[in-house]
CSV table of C-alpha atoms in Angstrom, one decimal:
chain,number,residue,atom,x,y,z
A,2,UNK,CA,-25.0,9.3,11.5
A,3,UNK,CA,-21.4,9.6,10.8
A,4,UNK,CA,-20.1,8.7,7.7
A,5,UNK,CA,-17.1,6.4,5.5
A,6,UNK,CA,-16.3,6.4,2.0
A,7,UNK,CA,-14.5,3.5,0.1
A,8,UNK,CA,-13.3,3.0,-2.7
A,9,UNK,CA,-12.3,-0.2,-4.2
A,10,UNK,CA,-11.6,-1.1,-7.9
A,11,UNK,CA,-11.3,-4.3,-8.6
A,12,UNK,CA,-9.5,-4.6,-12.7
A,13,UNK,CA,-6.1,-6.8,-11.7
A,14,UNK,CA,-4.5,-8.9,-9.0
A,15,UNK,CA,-3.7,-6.2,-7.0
A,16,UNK,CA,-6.6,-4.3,-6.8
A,17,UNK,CA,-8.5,-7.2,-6.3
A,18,UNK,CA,-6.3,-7.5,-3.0
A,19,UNK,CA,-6.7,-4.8,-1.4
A,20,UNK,CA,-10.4,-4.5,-2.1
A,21,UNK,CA,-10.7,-8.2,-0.7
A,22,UNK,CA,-9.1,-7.2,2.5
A,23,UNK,CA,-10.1,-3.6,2.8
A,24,UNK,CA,-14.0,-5.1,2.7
A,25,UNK,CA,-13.3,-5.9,6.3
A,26,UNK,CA,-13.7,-2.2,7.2
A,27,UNK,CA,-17.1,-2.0,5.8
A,28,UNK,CA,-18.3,-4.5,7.9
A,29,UNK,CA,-16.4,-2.9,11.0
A,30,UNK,CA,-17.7,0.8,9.7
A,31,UNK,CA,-21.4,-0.9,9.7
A,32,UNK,CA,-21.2,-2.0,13.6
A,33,UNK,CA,-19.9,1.0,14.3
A,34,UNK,CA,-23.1,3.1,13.1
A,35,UNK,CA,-21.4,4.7,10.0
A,36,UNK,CA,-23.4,5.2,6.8
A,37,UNK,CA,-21.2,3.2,4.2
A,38,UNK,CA,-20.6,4.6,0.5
A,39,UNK,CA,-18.5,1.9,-1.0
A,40,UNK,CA,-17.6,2.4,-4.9
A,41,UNK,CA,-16.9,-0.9,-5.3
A,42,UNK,CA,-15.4,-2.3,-9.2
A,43,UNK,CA,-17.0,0.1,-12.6
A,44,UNK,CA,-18.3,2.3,-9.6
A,45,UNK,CA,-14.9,3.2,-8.7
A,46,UNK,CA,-14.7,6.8,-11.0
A,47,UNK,CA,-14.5,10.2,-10.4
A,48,UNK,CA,-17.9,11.0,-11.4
A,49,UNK,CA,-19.2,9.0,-8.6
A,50,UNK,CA,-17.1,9.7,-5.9
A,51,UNK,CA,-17.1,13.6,-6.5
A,52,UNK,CA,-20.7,12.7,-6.3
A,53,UNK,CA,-21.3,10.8,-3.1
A,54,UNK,CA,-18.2,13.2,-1.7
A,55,UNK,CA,-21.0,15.4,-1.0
A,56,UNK,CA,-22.4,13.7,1.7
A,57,UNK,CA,-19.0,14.6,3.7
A,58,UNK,CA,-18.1,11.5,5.2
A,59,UNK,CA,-15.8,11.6,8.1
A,60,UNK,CA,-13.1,9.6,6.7
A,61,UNK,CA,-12.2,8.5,3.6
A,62,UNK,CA,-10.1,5.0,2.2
A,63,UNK,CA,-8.6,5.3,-1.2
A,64,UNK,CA,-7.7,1.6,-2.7
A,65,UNK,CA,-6.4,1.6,-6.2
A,66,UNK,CA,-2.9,2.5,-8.2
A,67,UNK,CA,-1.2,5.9,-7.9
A,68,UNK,CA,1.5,8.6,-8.9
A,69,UNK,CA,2.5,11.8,-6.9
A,70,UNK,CA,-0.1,13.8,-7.5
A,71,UNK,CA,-3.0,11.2,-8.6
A,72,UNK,CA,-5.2,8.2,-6.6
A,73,UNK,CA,-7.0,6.1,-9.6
A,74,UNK,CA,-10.6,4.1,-9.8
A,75,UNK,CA,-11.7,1.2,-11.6
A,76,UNK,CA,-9.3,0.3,-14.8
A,77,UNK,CA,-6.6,3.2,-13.8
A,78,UNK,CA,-9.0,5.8,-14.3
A,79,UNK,CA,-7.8,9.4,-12.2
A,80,UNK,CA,-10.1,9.7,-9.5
A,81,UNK,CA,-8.6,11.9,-7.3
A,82,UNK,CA,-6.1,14.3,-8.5
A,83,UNK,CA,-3.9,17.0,-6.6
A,84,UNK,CA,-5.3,20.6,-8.1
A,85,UNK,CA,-8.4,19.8,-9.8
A,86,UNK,CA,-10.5,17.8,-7.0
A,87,UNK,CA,-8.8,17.7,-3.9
A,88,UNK,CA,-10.8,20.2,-2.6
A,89,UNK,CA,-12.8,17.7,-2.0
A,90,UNK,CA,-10.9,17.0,0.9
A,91,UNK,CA,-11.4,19.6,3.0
A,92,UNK,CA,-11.9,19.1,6.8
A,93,UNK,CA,-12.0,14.8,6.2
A,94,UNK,CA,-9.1,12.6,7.3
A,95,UNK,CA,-7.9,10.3,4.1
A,96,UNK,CA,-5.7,7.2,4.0
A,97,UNK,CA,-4.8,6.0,0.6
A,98,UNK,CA,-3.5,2.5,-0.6
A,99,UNK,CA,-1.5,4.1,-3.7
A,100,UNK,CA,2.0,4.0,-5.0
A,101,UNK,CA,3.3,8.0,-4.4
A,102,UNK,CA,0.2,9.3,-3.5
A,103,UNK,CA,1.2,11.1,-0.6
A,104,UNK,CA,4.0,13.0,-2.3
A,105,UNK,CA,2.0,14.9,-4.0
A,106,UNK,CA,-1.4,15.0,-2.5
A,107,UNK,CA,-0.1,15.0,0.9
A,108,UNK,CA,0.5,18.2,0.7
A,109,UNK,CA,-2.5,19.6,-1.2
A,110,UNK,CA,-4.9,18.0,0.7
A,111,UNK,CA,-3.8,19.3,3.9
A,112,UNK,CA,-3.6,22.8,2.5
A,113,UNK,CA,-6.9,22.2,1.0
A,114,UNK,CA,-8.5,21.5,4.6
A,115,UNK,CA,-8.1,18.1,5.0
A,116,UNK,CA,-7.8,17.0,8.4
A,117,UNK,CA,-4.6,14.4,8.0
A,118,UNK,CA,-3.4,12.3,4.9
A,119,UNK,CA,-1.9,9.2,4.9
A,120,UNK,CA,-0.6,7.7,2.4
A,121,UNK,CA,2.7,6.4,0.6
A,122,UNK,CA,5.6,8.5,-0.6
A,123,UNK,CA,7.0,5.4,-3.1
A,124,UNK,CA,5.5,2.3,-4.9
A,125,UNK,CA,3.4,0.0,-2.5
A,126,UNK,CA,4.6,-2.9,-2.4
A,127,UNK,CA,2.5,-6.6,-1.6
A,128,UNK,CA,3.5,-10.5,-1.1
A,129,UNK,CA,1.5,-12.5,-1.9
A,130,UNK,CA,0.7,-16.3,-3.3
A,131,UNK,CA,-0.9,-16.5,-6.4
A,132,UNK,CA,-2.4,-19.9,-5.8
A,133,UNK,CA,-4.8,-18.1,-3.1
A,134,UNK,CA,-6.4,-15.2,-5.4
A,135,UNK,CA,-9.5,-16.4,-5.0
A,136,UNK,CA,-9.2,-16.6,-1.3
A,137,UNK,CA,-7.0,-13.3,-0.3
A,138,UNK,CA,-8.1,-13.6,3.2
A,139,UNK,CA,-6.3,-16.8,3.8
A,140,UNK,CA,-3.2,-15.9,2.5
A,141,UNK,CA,-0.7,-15.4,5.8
A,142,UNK,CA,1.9,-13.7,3.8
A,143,UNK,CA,-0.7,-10.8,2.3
A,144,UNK,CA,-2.2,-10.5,5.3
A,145,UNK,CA,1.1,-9.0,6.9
A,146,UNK,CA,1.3,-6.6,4.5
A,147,UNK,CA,-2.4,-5.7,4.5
A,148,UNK,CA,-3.7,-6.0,8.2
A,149,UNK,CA,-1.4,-3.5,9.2
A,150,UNK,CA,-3.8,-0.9,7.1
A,151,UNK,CA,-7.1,-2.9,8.4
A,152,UNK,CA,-5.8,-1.6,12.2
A,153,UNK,CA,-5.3,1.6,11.1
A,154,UNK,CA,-9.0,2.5,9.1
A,155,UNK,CA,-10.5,0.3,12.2
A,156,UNK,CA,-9.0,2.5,14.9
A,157,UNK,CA,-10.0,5.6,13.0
A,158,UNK,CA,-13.5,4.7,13.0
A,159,UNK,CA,-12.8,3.5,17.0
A,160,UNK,CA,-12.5,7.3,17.4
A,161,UNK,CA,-9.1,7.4,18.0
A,162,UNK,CA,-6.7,9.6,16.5
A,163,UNK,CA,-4.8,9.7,13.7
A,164,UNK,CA,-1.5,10.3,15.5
A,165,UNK,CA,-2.8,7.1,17.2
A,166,UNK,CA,-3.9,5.3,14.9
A,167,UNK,CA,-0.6,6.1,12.6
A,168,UNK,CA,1.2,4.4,15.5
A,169,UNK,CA,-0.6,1.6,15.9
A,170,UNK,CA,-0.3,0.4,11.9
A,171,UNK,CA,3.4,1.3,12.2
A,172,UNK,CA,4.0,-0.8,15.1
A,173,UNK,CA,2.0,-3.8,13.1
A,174,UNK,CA,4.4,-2.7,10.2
A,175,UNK,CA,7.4,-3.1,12.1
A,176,UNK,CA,6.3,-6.1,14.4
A,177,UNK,CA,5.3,-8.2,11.1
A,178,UNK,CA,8.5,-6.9,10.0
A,179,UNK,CA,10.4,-8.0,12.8
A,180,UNK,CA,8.8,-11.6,12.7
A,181,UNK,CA,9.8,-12.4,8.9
A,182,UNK,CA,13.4,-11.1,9.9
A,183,UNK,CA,13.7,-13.4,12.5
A,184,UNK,CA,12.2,-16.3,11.0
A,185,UNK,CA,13.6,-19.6,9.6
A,186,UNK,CA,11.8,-19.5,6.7
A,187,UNK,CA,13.2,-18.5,3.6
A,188,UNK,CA,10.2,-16.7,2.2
A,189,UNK,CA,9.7,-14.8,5.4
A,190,UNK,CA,13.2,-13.8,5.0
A,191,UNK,CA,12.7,-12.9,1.3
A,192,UNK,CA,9.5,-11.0,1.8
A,193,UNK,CA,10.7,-8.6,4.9
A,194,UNK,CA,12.7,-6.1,2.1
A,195,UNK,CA,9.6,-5.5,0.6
A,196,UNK,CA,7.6,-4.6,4.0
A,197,UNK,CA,10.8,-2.8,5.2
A,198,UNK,CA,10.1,-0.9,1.9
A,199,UNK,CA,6.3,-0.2,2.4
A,200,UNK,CA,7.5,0.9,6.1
A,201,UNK,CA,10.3,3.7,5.0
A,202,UNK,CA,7.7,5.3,2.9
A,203,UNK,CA,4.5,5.1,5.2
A,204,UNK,CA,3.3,8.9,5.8
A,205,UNK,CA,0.5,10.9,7.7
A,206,UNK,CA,0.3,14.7,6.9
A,207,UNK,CA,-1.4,16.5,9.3
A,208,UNK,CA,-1.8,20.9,9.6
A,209,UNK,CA,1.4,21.0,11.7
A,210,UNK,CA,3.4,17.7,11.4
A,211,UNK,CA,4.2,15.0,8.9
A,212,UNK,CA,4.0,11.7,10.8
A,213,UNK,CA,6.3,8.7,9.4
B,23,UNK,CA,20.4,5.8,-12.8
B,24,UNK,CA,22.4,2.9,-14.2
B,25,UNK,CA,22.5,-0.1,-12.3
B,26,UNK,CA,26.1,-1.4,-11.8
B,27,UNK,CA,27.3,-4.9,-12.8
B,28,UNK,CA,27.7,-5.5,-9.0
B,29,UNK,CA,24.1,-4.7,-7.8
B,30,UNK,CA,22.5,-6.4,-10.7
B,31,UNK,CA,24.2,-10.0,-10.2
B,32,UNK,CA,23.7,-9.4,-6.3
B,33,UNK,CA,19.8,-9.1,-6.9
B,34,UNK,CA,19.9,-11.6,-9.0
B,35,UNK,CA,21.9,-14.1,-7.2
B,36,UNK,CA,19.3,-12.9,-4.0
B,37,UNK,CA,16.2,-13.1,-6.4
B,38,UNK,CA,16.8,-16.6,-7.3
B,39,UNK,CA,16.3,-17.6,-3.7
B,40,UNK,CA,12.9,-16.3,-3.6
B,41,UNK,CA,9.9,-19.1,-3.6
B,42,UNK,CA,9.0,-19.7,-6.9
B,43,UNK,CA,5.3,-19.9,-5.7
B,44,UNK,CA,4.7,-16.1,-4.8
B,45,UNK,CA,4.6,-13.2,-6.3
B,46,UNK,CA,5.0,-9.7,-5.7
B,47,UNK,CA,2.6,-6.8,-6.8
B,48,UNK,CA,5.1,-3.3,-7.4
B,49,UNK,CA,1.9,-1.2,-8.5
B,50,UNK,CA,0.5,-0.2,-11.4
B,51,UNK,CA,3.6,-1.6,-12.8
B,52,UNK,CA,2.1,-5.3,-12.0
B,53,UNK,CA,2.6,-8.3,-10.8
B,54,UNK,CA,5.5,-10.5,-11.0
B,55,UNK,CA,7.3,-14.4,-10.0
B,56,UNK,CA,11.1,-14.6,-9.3
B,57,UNK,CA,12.0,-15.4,-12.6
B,58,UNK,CA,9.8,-12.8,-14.5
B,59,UNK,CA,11.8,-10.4,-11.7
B,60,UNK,CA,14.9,-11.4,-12.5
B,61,UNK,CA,14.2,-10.8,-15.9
B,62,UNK,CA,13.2,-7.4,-16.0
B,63,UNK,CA,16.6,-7.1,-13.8
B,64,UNK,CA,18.4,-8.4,-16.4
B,65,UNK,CA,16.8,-6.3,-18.8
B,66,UNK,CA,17.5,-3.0,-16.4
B,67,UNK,CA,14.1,-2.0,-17.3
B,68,UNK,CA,11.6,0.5,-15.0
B,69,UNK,CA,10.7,-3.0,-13.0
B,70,UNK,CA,14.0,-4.5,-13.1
B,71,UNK,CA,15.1,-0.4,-11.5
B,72,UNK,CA,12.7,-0.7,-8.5
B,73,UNK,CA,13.9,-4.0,-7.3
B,74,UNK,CA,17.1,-3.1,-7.5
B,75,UNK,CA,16.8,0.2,-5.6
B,76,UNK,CA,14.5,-1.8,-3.3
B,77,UNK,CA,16.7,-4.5,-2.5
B,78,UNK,CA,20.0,-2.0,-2.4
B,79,UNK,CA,18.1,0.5,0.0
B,80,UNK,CA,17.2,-2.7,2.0
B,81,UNK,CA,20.8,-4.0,2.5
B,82,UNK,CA,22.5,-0.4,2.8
B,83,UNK,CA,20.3,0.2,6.1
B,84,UNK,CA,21.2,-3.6,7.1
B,85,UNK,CA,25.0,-3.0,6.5
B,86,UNK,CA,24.6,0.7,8.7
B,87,UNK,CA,22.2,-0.6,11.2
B,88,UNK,CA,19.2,1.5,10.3
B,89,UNK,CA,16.8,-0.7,9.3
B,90,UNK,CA,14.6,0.7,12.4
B,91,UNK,CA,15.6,4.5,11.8
């Protein structure tokens, strides 16, 4: 049975976000015949993830705050970090929802073994309306910030590539992107710099190319 | 780097047209409305820093035509 790993902390607005939206994977993985291990809120830490590691899932999601060389768990904790557990990567293909990440552990990952990283080389930036925290999923502005990385994690566990599946999140980015540009609507218009942003610094690292 | 006088009242003046009923999440750093936003702008603080290099990067690719390089 192949396998995913998750991780979602769950301390602040934006963590709650993206593990409200990334959920939808775990459902997706589920149909798809993957054994699930989803460190979900407190189980977010290092501890646990370099133990359920282990099992070597196929593919790996990283949700949480980040620097260049660190992804972190439940309440900021380091849970991943470039030169002490990154081996952990080896021979799995990883896509992290972190400011930075991928400057750092881009790199180490791959020459640790990983299979592909992808990640972000800046701060990640989200849109979103406070007024619909409770209900993240109905919040059209968020979701074209998030769904973008819902295609990608969906058509990885589709069995497709990650050069494919790198393109097919981009051109969600850049579609999304195109949409709020060309809208009327004054928030659309505010919101596309920040997408544009999350667009410029959208990486894969792979063994012999760096996707972006 | 410093923020000129010139980029801090242009991301200001373009700040104040955002909707006053979103926000926007710049990591770890947190989350933040317009006028908390254009506060930490004004204040040319590490939040305040982002949004303008944000915003600037955002307008030099418009000006040159590469938002899509």
């Amino acid at each position: 049975m192949p396998k995913f790993l998750i991780t979602r902390p769950e301390h602040d607005d934006t963590t709650f976000l993206l593990s409200s939206f990334m959920n939808q994977t775990i459902t997706f993985a589920k149909d798809k015949g993957f054994e699930v291990f989803d460190l979900h809120r407190e189980k977010a830490n290092k501890s646990n993830y370099e133990g359920l590691v282990k099992n070597n899932p196929e593919f790996i999601v990283f949700n949480g705050h980040g620097t260049i060389n660190m992804v972190t768990g439940h309440k900021n904790q380091p849970l991943l970090i470039a030169g002490t557990n990154d081996y952990t990567l080896k021979s799995k293909t990883i896509y992290a929802i972190s400011c930075q990440s991928g400057v750092g552990l881009g790199s180490s990952s791959i020459k640790e073994g990983a299979l592909s990283y992808t990640g972000y080389i800046n701060d990640f930036i989200l849109y979103y309306s406070p007024e619909l925290i409770s209900r993240p999923l109905n919040d059209s502005t968020l979701k074209l910030f998030l769904e973008p990385s819902v295609i990608l994690v969906e058509s990885l566990l589709k069995g497709n590539s990650i050069n494919e599946s790198h393109a097919k999140c981009k051109e969600k980015m850049v579609n999304n992107f195109k949409k709020m540009i060309s809208s009327n609507e004054e928030d659309y218009n505010d919101m596309a710099q920040y997408l544009w942003w999350d667009i410029q610094n959208f990486r894969t690292f792979t063994k012999t190319e760096i996707l972006d | 780097e410093v923020i000129s006088e010139k980029e801090k009242q242009l991301v200001i003046f373009r700040l104040s047209k955002m909707p006053a009923n979103k926000k926007i999440s710049i990591g770890s750093e947190g989350q933040f409305n317009k006028d908390e936003l254009i506060q930490h702008v004004e204040n040319e603080d590490a939040v305040g820093k982002k949004i303008v290099e944000i915003q600037m990067a955002f307008l030099r690719a418009m000006k040159s035509g590469t938002l899509y390089a």
